[in-house]
Amino acid sequence: DVVMPEMSGLEVGEQFRQDATLCKLPLIFLTAAVSREHPYIHHDLLEDCPVLIKPVGSAELIDCIHKALNLQ
């Protein structure tokens, strides 16, 4: 999630990208705290990561996961 109490999802994502092992994992952000117009959506990290805005249907979530894992 983009907004969390201790550390934002963007901070977690940035830490993933700096870790030699975790940087290979695809990230998908799922959040209810922002809209597509929110400034977080335009963060550099999110340019390469899908952002799904809650509520999201199961078909849309599964499709996004398949795309992230190149299972289309």
Short mmCIF file of N, CA and C in Angstrom, two decimals:
data_model
loop_
_atom_site.label_atom_id
_atom_site.label_comp_id
_atom_site.label_asym_id
_atom_site.label_seq_id
_atom_site.Cartn_x
_atom_site.Cartn_y
_atom_site.Cartn_z
N ASP A 1 0.84 -1.18 0.00
CA ASP A 1 0.00 0.00 0.00
C ASP A 1 0.88 1.24 0.00
N VAL A 2 0.41 2.28 -0.60
CA VAL A 2 1.19 3.52 -0.66
C VAL A 2 1.29 4.16 0.71
N VAL A 3 0.20 4.21 1.46
CA VAL A 3 0.19 4.87 2.76
C VAL A 3 0.11 3.81 3.86
N MET A 4 1.14 3.76 4.70
CA MET A 4 1.19 2.85 5.84
C MET A 4 1.69 3.64 7.04
N PRO A 5 1.45 3.15 8.26
CA PRO A 5 1.77 3.95 9.45
C PRO A 5 3.26 4.20 9.70
N GLU A 6 4.10 3.21 9.56
CA GLU A 6 5.51 3.37 9.91
C GLU A 6 6.37 3.83 8.73
N MET A 7 6.07 3.30 7.57
CA MET A 7 6.86 3.59 6.37
C MET A 7 5.93 3.51 5.18
N SER A 8 6.04 4.43 4.25
CA SER A 8 5.15 4.39 3.09
C SER A 8 5.52 3.23 2.18
N GLY A 9 4.57 2.82 1.39
CA GLY A 9 4.84 1.78 0.41
C GLY A 9 5.90 2.20 -0.59
N LEU A 10 5.97 3.50 -0.85
CA LEU A 10 7.01 4.01 -1.75
C LEU A 10 8.39 3.81 -1.13
N GLU A 11 8.51 4.03 0.18
CA GLU A 11 9.79 3.81 0.87
C GLU A 11 10.16 2.33 0.85
N VAL A 12 9.18 1.47 1.07
CA VAL A 12 9.44 0.02 1.01
C VAL A 12 9.89 -0.35 -0.40
N GLY A 13 9.20 0.18 -1.42
CA GLY A 13 9.58 -0.10 -2.80
C GLY A 13 10.98 0.38 -3.13
N GLU A 14 11.35 1.54 -2.62
CA GLU A 14 12.70 2.05 -2.85
C GLU A 14 13.74 1.15 -2.19
N GLN A 15 13.43 0.63 -1.00
CA GLN A 15 14.35 -0.31 -0.35
C GLN A 15 14.46 -1.60 -1.14
N PHE A 16 13.35 -2.08 -1.69
CA PHE A 16 13.39 -3.27 -2.55
C PHE A 16 14.31 -3.03 -3.74
N ARG A 17 14.19 -1.87 -4.37
CA ARG A 17 14.98 -1.56 -5.56
C ARG A 17 16.47 -1.44 -5.26
N GLN A 18 16.82 -1.16 -4.01
CA GLN A 18 18.23 -1.02 -3.63
C GLN A 18 18.84 -2.34 -3.17
N ASP A 19 18.01 -3.35 -2.97
CA ASP A 19 18.48 -4.65 -2.50
C ASP A 19 18.78 -5.54 -3.72
N ALA A 20 19.95 -6.15 -3.74
CA ALA A 20 20.39 -6.94 -4.91
C ALA A 20 19.45 -8.11 -5.21
N THR A 21 18.86 -8.70 -4.21
CA THR A 21 17.96 -9.82 -4.42
C THR A 21 16.53 -9.36 -4.68
N LEU A 22 16.03 -8.46 -3.86
CA LEU A 22 14.65 -8.02 -3.95
C LEU A 22 14.36 -7.16 -5.17
N CYS A 23 15.38 -6.53 -5.73
CA CYS A 23 15.16 -5.63 -6.86
C CYS A 23 14.59 -6.35 -8.08
N LYS A 24 14.71 -7.66 -8.10
CA LYS A 24 14.21 -8.45 -9.23
C LYS A 24 12.71 -8.76 -9.12
N LEU A 25 12.13 -8.54 -7.94
CA LEU A 25 10.72 -8.83 -7.74
C LEU A 25 9.85 -7.72 -8.32
N PRO A 26 8.79 -8.10 -9.03
CA PRO A 26 7.87 -7.06 -9.52
C PRO A 26 7.06 -6.50 -8.35
N LEU A 27 6.78 -5.21 -8.38
CA LEU A 27 5.97 -4.56 -7.36
C LEU A 27 4.64 -4.16 -7.96
N ILE A 28 3.59 -4.36 -7.18
CA ILE A 28 2.25 -3.91 -7.53
C ILE A 28 1.73 -3.16 -6.31
N PHE A 29 1.29 -1.94 -6.51
CA PHE A 29 0.72 -1.16 -5.41
C PHE A 29 -0.79 -1.24 -5.47
N LEU A 30 -1.39 -1.55 -4.34
CA LEU A 30 -2.84 -1.63 -4.19
C LEU A 30 -3.20 -0.70 -3.05
N THR A 31 -3.98 0.33 -3.33
CA THR A 31 -4.25 1.35 -2.31
C THR A 31 -5.64 1.94 -2.42
N ALA A 32 -6.15 2.36 -1.29
CA ALA A 32 -7.41 3.09 -1.25
C ALA A 32 -7.17 4.54 -0.86
N ALA A 33 -5.95 4.85 -0.48
CA ALA A 33 -5.64 6.15 0.09
C ALA A 33 -5.42 7.24 -0.94
N VAL A 34 -5.30 6.89 -2.20
CA VAL A 34 -5.02 7.89 -3.22
C VAL A 34 -5.92 7.68 -4.43
N SER A 35 -5.99 8.68 -5.25
CA SER A 35 -6.67 8.56 -6.53
C SER A 35 -5.60 8.68 -7.62
N ARG A 36 -5.97 8.48 -8.84
CA ARG A 36 -5.00 8.56 -9.94
C ARG A 36 -4.42 9.97 -10.10
N GLU A 37 -5.08 10.96 -9.53
CA GLU A 37 -4.59 12.33 -9.62
C GLU A 37 -3.64 12.68 -8.47
N HIS A 38 -3.54 11.82 -7.48
CA HIS A 38 -2.72 12.10 -6.28
C HIS A 38 -1.24 12.18 -6.66
N PRO A 39 -0.50 13.09 -6.02
CA PRO A 39 0.94 13.24 -6.33
C PRO A 39 1.75 11.96 -6.18
N TYR A 40 1.38 11.06 -5.25
CA TYR A 40 2.12 9.81 -5.08
C TYR A 40 2.16 9.01 -6.39
N ILE A 41 1.09 9.07 -7.15
CA ILE A 41 0.99 8.29 -8.38
C ILE A 41 2.05 8.72 -9.39
N HIS A 42 2.57 9.91 -9.25
CA HIS A 42 3.56 10.41 -10.19
C HIS A 42 4.99 10.28 -9.66
N HIS A 43 5.17 9.50 -8.59
CA HIS A 43 6.50 9.23 -8.02
C HIS A 43 7.30 8.39 -9.02
N ASP A 44 8.61 8.62 -9.09
CA ASP A 44 9.47 7.90 -10.05
C ASP A 44 9.35 6.39 -9.93
N LEU A 45 9.26 5.87 -8.71
CA LEU A 45 9.18 4.43 -8.51
C LEU A 45 7.94 3.85 -9.20
N LEU A 46 6.87 4.61 -9.20
CA LEU A 46 5.61 4.11 -9.74
C LEU A 46 5.53 4.14 -11.26
N GLU A 47 6.52 4.74 -11.90
CA GLU A 47 6.51 4.76 -13.37
C GLU A 47 6.61 3.34 -13.93
N ASP A 48 7.28 2.45 -13.20
CA ASP A 48 7.46 1.07 -13.66
C ASP A 48 6.60 0.07 -12.91
N CYS A 49 5.75 0.56 -12.00
CA CYS A 49 4.93 -0.34 -11.19
C CYS A 49 3.46 -0.03 -11.39
N PRO A 50 2.66 -1.08 -11.55
CA PRO A 50 1.22 -0.84 -11.63
C PRO A 50 0.67 -0.37 -10.28
N VAL A 51 -0.31 0.50 -10.34
CA VAL A 51 -1.00 0.98 -9.13
C VAL A 51 -2.48 0.70 -9.33
N LEU A 52 -3.02 -0.13 -8.45
CA LEU A 52 -4.45 -0.44 -8.50
C LEU A 52 -5.13 0.32 -7.37
N ILE A 53 -6.23 1.00 -7.69
CA ILE A 53 -6.97 1.77 -6.72
C ILE A 53 -8.15 0.94 -6.21
N LYS A 54 -8.23 0.76 -4.89
CA LYS A 54 -9.34 0.01 -4.29
C LYS A 54 -10.64 0.79 -4.46
N PRO A 55 -11.75 0.10 -4.63
CA PRO A 55 -11.87 -1.34 -4.70
C PRO A 55 -11.44 -1.85 -6.08
N VAL A 56 -10.80 -2.99 -6.07
CA VAL A 56 -10.35 -3.60 -7.31
C VAL A 56 -10.95 -5.00 -7.40
N GLY A 57 -11.42 -5.36 -8.56
CA GLY A 57 -12.01 -6.68 -8.75
C GLY A 57 -10.95 -7.76 -8.83
N SER A 58 -11.34 -8.97 -8.51
CA SER A 58 -10.38 -10.08 -8.52
C SER A 58 -9.81 -10.32 -9.91
N ALA A 59 -10.62 -10.17 -10.95
CA ALA A 59 -10.12 -10.38 -12.31
C ALA A 59 -9.05 -9.36 -12.66
N GLU A 60 -9.26 -8.09 -12.28
CA GLU A 60 -8.28 -7.05 -12.56
C GLU A 60 -6.97 -7.31 -11.78
N LEU A 61 -7.09 -7.73 -10.53
CA LEU A 61 -5.91 -8.03 -9.72
C LEU A 61 -5.13 -9.21 -10.30
N ILE A 62 -5.83 -10.27 -10.66
CA ILE A 62 -5.17 -11.45 -11.23
C ILE A 62 -4.51 -11.10 -12.57
N ASP A 63 -5.17 -10.31 -13.39
CA ASP A 63 -4.59 -9.88 -14.67
C ASP A 63 -3.31 -9.07 -14.43
N CYS A 64 -3.34 -8.19 -13.45
CA CYS A 64 -2.17 -7.37 -13.13
C CYS A 64 -1.01 -8.25 -12.65
N ILE A 65 -1.30 -9.24 -11.82
CA ILE A 65 -0.27 -10.16 -11.34
C ILE A 65 0.32 -10.95 -12.50
N HIS A 66 -0.53 -11.45 -13.39
CA HIS A 66 -0.05 -12.20 -14.55
C HIS A 66 0.86 -11.34 -15.42
N LYS A 67 0.48 -10.09 -15.63
CA LYS A 67 1.31 -9.19 -16.43
C LYS A 67 2.66 -8.93 -15.74
N ALA A 68 2.62 -8.73 -14.42
CA ALA A 68 3.86 -8.47 -13.67
C ALA A 68 4.80 -9.67 -13.71
N LEU A 69 4.23 -10.86 -13.76
CA LEU A 69 5.03 -12.08 -13.80
C LEU A 69 5.24 -12.59 -15.21
N ASN A 70 4.80 -11.82 -16.20
CA ASN A 70 4.91 -12.20 -17.61
C ASN A 70 4.24 -13.54 -17.90
N LEU A 71 3.03 -13.70 -17.33
CA LEU A 71 2.28 -14.95 -17.54
C LEU A 71 1.07 -14.74 -18.45
N GLN A 72 1.07 -13.68 -19.21
CA GLN A 72 -0.08 -13.34 -20.05
C GLN A 72 -0.38 -14.44 -21.03
#
